[in-house]
Tab-separated table of C-alpha atoms in Angstrom:
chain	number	residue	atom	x	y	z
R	14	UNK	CA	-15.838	-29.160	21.175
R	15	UNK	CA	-13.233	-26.439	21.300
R	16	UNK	CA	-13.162	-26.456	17.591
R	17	UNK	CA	-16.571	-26.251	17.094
R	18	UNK	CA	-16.180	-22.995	19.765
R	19	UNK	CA	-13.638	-21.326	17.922
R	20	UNK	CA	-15.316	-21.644	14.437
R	21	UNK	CA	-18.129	-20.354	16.230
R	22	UNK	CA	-16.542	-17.194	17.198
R	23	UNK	CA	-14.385	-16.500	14.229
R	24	UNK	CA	-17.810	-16.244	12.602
R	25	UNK	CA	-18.922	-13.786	14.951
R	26	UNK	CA	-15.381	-11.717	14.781
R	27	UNK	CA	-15.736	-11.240	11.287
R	28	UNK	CA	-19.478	-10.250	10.960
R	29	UNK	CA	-18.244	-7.907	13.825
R	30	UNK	CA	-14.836	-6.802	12.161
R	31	UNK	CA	-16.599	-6.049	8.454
R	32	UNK	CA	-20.115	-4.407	9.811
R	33	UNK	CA	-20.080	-0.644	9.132
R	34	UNK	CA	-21.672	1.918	11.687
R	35	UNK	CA	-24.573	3.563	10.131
R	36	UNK	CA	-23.718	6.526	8.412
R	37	UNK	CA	-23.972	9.936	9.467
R	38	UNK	CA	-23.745	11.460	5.752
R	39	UNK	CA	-27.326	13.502	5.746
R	40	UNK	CA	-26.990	14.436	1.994
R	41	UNK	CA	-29.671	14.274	-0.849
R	42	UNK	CA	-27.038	13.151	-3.252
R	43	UNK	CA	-28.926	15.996	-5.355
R	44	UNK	CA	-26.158	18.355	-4.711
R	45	UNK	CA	-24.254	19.818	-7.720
R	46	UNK	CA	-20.970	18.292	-7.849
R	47	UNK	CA	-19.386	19.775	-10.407
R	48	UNK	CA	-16.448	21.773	-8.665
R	49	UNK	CA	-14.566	18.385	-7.335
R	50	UNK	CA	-15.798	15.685	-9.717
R	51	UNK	CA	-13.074	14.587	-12.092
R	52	UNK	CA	-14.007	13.467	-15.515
R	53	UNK	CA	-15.764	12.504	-17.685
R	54	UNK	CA	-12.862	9.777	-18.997
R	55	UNK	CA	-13.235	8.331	-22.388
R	56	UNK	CA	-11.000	5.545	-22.708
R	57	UNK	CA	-8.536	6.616	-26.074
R	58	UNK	CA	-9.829	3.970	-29.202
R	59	UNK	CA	-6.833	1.905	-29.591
R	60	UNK	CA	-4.956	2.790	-26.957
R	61	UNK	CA	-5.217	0.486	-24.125
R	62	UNK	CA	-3.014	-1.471	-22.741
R	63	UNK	CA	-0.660	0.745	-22.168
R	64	UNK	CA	1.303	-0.974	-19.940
R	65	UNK	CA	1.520	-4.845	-20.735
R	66	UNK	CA	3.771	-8.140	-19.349
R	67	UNK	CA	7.150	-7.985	-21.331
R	68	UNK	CA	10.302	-10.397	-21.045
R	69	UNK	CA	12.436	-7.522	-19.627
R	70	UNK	CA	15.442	-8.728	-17.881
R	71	UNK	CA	17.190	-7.347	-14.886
R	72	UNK	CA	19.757	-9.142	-12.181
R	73	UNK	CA	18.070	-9.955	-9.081
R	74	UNK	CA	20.280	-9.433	-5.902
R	75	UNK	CA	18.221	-11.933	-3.799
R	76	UNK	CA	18.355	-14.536	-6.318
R	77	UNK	CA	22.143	-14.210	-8.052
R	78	UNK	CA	20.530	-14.618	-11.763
R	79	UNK	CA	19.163	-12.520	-14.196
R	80	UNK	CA	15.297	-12.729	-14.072
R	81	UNK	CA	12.616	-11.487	-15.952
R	82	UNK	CA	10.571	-9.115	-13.503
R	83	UNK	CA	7.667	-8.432	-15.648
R	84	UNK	CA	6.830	-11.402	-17.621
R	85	UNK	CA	3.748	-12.015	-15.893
R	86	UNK	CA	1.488	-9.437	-14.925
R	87	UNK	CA	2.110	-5.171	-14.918
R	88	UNK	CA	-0.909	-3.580	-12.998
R	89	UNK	CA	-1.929	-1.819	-9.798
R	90	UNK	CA	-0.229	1.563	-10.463
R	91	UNK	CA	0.598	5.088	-9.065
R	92	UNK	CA	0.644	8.466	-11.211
R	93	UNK	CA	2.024	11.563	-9.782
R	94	UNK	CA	3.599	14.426	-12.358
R	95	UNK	CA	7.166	15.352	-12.760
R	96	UNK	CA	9.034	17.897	-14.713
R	97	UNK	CA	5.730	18.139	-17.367
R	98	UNK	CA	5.538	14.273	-17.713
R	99	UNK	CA	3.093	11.760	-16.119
R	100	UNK	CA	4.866	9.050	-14.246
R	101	UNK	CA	3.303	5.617	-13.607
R	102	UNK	CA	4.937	3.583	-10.768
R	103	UNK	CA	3.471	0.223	-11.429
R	104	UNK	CA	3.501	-3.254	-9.549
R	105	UNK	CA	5.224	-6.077	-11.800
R	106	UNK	CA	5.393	-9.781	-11.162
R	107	UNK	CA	7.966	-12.397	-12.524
R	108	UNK	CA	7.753	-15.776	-12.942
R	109	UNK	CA	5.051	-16.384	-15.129
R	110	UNK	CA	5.312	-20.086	-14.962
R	111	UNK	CA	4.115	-19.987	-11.316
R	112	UNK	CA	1.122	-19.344	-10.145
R	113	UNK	CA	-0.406	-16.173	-8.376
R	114	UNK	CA	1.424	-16.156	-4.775
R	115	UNK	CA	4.374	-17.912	-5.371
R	116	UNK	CA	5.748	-14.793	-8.047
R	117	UNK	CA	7.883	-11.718	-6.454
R	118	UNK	CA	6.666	-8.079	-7.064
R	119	UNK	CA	8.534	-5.479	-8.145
R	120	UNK	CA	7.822	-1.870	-9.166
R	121	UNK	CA	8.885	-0.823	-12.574
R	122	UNK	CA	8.634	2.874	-13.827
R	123	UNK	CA	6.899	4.536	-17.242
R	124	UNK	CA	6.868	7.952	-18.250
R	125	UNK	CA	4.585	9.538	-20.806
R	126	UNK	CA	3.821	13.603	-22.429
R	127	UNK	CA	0.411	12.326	-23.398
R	128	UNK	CA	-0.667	9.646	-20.564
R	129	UNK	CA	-1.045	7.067	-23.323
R	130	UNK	CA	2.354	6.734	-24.720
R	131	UNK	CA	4.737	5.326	-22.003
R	132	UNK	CA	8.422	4.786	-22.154
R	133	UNK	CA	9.430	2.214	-19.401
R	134	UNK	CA	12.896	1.584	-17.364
R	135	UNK	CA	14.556	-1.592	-18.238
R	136	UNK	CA	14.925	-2.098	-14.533
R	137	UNK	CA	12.676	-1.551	-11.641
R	138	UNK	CA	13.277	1.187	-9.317
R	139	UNK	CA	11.684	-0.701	-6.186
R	140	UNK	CA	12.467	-4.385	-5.167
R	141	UNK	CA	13.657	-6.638	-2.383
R	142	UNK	CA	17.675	-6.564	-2.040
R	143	UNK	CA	20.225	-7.351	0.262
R	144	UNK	CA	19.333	-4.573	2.879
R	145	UNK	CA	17.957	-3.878	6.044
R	146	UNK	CA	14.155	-4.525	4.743
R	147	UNK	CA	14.674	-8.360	3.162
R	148	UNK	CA	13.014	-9.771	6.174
R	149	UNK	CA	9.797	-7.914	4.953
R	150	UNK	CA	9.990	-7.799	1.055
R	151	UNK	CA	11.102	-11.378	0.343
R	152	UNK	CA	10.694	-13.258	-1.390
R	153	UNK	CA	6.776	-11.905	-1.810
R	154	UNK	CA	8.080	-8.095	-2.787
R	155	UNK	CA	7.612	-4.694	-3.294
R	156	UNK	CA	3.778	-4.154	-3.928
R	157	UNK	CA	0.929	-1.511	-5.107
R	158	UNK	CA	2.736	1.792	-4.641
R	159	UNK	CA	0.634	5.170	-3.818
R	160	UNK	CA	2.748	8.189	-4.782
R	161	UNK	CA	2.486	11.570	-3.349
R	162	UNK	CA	4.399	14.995	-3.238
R	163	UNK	CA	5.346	17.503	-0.658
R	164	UNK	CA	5.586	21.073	-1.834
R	165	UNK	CA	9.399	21.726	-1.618
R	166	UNK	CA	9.583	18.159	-4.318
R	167	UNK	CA	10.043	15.265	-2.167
R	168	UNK	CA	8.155	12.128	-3.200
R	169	UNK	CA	6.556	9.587	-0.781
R	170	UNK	CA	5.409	6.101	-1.654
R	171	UNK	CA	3.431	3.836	0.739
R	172	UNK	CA	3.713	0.339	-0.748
R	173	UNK	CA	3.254	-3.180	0.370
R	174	UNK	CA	6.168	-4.853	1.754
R	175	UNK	CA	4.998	-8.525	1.068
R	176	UNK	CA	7.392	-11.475	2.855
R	177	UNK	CA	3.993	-14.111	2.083
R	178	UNK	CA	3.626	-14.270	5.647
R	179	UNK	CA	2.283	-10.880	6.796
R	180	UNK	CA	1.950	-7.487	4.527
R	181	UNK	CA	2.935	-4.463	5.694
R	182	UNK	CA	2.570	-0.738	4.498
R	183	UNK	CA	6.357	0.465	4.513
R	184	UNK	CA	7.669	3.643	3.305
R	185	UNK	CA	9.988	4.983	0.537
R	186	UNK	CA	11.290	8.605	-0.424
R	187	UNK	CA	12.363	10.336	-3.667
R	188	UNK	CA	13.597	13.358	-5.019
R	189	UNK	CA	13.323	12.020	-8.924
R	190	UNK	CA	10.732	9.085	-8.720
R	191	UNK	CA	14.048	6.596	-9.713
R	192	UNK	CA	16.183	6.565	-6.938
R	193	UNK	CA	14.458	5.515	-3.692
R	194	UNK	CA	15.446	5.312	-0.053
R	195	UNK	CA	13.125	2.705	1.784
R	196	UNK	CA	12.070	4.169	5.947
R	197	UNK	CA	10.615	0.281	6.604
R	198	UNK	CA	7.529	-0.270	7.732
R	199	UNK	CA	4.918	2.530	8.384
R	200	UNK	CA	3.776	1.746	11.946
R	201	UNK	CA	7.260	0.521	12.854
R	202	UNK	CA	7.388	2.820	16.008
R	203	UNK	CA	3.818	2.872	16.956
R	204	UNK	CA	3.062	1.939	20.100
R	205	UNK	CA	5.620	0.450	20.667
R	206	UNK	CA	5.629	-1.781	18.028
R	207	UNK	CA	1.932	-3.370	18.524
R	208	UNK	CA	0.609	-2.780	14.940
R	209	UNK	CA	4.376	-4.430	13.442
R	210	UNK	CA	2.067	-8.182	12.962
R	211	UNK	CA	-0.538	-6.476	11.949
R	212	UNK	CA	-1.379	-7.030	8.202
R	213	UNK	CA	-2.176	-3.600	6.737
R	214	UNK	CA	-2.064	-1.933	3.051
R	215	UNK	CA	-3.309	-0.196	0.528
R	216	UNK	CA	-2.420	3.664	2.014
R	217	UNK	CA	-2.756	6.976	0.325
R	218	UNK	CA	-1.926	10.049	2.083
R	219	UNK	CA	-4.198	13.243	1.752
R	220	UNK	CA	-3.226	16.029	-0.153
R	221	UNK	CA	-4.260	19.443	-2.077
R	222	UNK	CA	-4.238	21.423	-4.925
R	223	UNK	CA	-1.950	24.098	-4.623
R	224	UNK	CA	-0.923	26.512	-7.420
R	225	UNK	CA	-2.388	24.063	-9.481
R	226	UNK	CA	0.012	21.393	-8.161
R	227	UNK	CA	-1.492	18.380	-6.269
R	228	UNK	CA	0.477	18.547	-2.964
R	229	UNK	CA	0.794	16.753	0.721
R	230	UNK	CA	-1.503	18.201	2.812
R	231	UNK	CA	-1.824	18.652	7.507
R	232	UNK	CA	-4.873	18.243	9.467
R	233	UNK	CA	-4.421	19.691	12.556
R	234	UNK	CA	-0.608	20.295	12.132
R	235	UNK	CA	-0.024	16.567	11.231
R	236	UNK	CA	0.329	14.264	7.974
R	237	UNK	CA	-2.808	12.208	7.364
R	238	UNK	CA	-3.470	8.844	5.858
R	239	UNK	CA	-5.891	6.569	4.929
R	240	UNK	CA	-5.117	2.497	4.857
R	241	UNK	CA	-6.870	-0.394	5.282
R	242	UNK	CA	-8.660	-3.318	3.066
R	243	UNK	CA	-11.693	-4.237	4.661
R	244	UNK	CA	-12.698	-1.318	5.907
R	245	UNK	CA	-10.788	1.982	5.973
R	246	UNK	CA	-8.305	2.822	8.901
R	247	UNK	CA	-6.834	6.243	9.234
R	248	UNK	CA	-2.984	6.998	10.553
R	249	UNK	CA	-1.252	10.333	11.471
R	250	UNK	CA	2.271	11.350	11.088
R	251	UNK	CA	5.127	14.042	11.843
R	252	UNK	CA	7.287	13.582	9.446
R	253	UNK	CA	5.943	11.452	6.328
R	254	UNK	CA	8.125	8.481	7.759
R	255	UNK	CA	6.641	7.210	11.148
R	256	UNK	CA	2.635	6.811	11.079
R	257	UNK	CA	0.638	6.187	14.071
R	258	UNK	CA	-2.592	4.405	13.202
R	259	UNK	CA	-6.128	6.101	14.983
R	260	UNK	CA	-7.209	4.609	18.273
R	261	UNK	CA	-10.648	4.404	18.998
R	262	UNK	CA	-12.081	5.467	22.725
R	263	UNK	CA	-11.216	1.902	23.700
R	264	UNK	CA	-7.792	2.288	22.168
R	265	UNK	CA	-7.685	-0.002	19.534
R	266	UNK	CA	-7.881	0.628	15.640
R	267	UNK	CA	-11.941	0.307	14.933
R	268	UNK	CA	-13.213	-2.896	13.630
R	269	UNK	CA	-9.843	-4.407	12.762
R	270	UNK	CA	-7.022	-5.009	15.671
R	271	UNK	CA	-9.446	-5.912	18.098
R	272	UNK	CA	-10.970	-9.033	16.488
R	273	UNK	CA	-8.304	-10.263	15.040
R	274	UNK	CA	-6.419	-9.734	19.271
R	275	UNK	CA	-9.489	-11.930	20.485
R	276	UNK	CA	-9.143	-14.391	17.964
R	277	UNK	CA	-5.402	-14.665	18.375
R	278	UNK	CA	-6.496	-15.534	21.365
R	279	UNK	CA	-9.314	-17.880	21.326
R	280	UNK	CA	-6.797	-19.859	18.968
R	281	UNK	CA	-4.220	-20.275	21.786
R	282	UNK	CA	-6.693	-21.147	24.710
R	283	UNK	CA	-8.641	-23.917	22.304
R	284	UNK	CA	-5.031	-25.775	20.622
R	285	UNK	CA	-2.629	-25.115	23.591
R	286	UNK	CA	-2.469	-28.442	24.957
């Protein structure tokens, strides 16, 4: 009976947790659109892949051995612009014996003059390693970076931090797009630590074009990003590092944390003996 209940309800969260409120946009979609529309892209004859699985080698710290980190799959990248050159931060998986979920991510780096021609690092520049973040990154990885750029230089990427238990938007920082320092995770400090077993990814932070460089950009005096997989969440932040996700009037994050709080908790009150 009680598993019949909670099957029941888990049904009902998620119709609840994935239904959209109507929306408010009152457009005609007739507009002309022509002054933020990118494109057209044509797709160069020839050209594509042009980033593809190779048997690179590089020594992993978590594992003691030399392992080839992008054997499998290369996909899921970031581009940002540095010195005149593109530069494509892109996920990597090893292991191509194994099966999808039981490889490690890693994120290698390319640069290119034309966007099409890429010259890639040997090495990645983002991976688990014997620091302060293993309990997060391994042995699942470093995953789907976003890259953006303040305007005095300093690069931010929000990546997945993937230990194939729970994934978690962390935070790294650049001045060259090699060398990163890793912050942890995003909502580390958020209210007091309530959104830390929450899964959340996929984050991009807004930005602008200024003197015709894309750059980070406020809203209302504060850092703004957008995250979220099944339906987009929104976070703010003071210093690039420490993101606090957007409460709702009931404060929780909108369709998302409080489902999955009720169903944590339908699951204990039905199985606790």
């Amino acid at each position: 009976m009680k598993l019949k209940l909670v099957i029941s309800l888990t049904s009902i969260l998620m119709l609840c947790g994935f239904t959209m409120k109507p929306s408010t946009d009152t457009t005609t979609g007739k507009e002309d659109n022509r002054n933020w529309v990118l494109g057209p892209f044509v797709r160069p004859e020839g050209a594509n892949p042009v980033i593809s699985p190779q048997p690179t080698s590089f020594y992993c710290p978590m594992q003691k051995q030399q392992v080839k980190w992008e054997e499998s799959d290369t996909f899921n990248p970031a581009a940002t612009v540095k010195d005149g050159k593109i530069v494509v931060l892109y996920r990597a998986e090893d292991n191509s014996a194994q099966g999808i979920g039981k490889r490690t991510s890693r994120i290698g780096y390319a640069e290119s003059t034309d966007g099409v021609t890429m010259a890639r690092l040997d090495t990645p520049v983002l991976f688990p390693a014997e620091d302060d973040f293993k309990g997060i990154e391994w042995p699942g990885g470093c995953e789907d970076p976003r890259v953006a750029m303040t305007e005095d230089g300093l690069y931010v990427m929000l990546y997945t931090s993937w230990n194939r238990k729970t994934p978690r938007i962390a935070v790294a920082t650049s001045r060259d797009l090699k060398n990163w320092t890793k912050h942890g995770p995003a909502f580390e400090k958020a209210y007091d630590g309530r959104f830390t077993k929450i899964a959340s990814k996929s984050a991009s932070i807004l930005t602008k074009v200024k003197k015709e460089k894309l750059v980070i950009d406020k809203v209302d005096g504060k850092y703004f990003m957008y995250w979220g997989e099944y339906a987009v969440h929104a976070a703010t932040s003071d210093n690039l590092v420490d993101w606090y996700p957007v409460l709702d009037e009931k404060n929780y994050q909108n369709f998302y944390e409080f489902p999955i709080k009720l169903l944590n908790y339908l699951v204990i009150i039905c199985f606790d003996p």
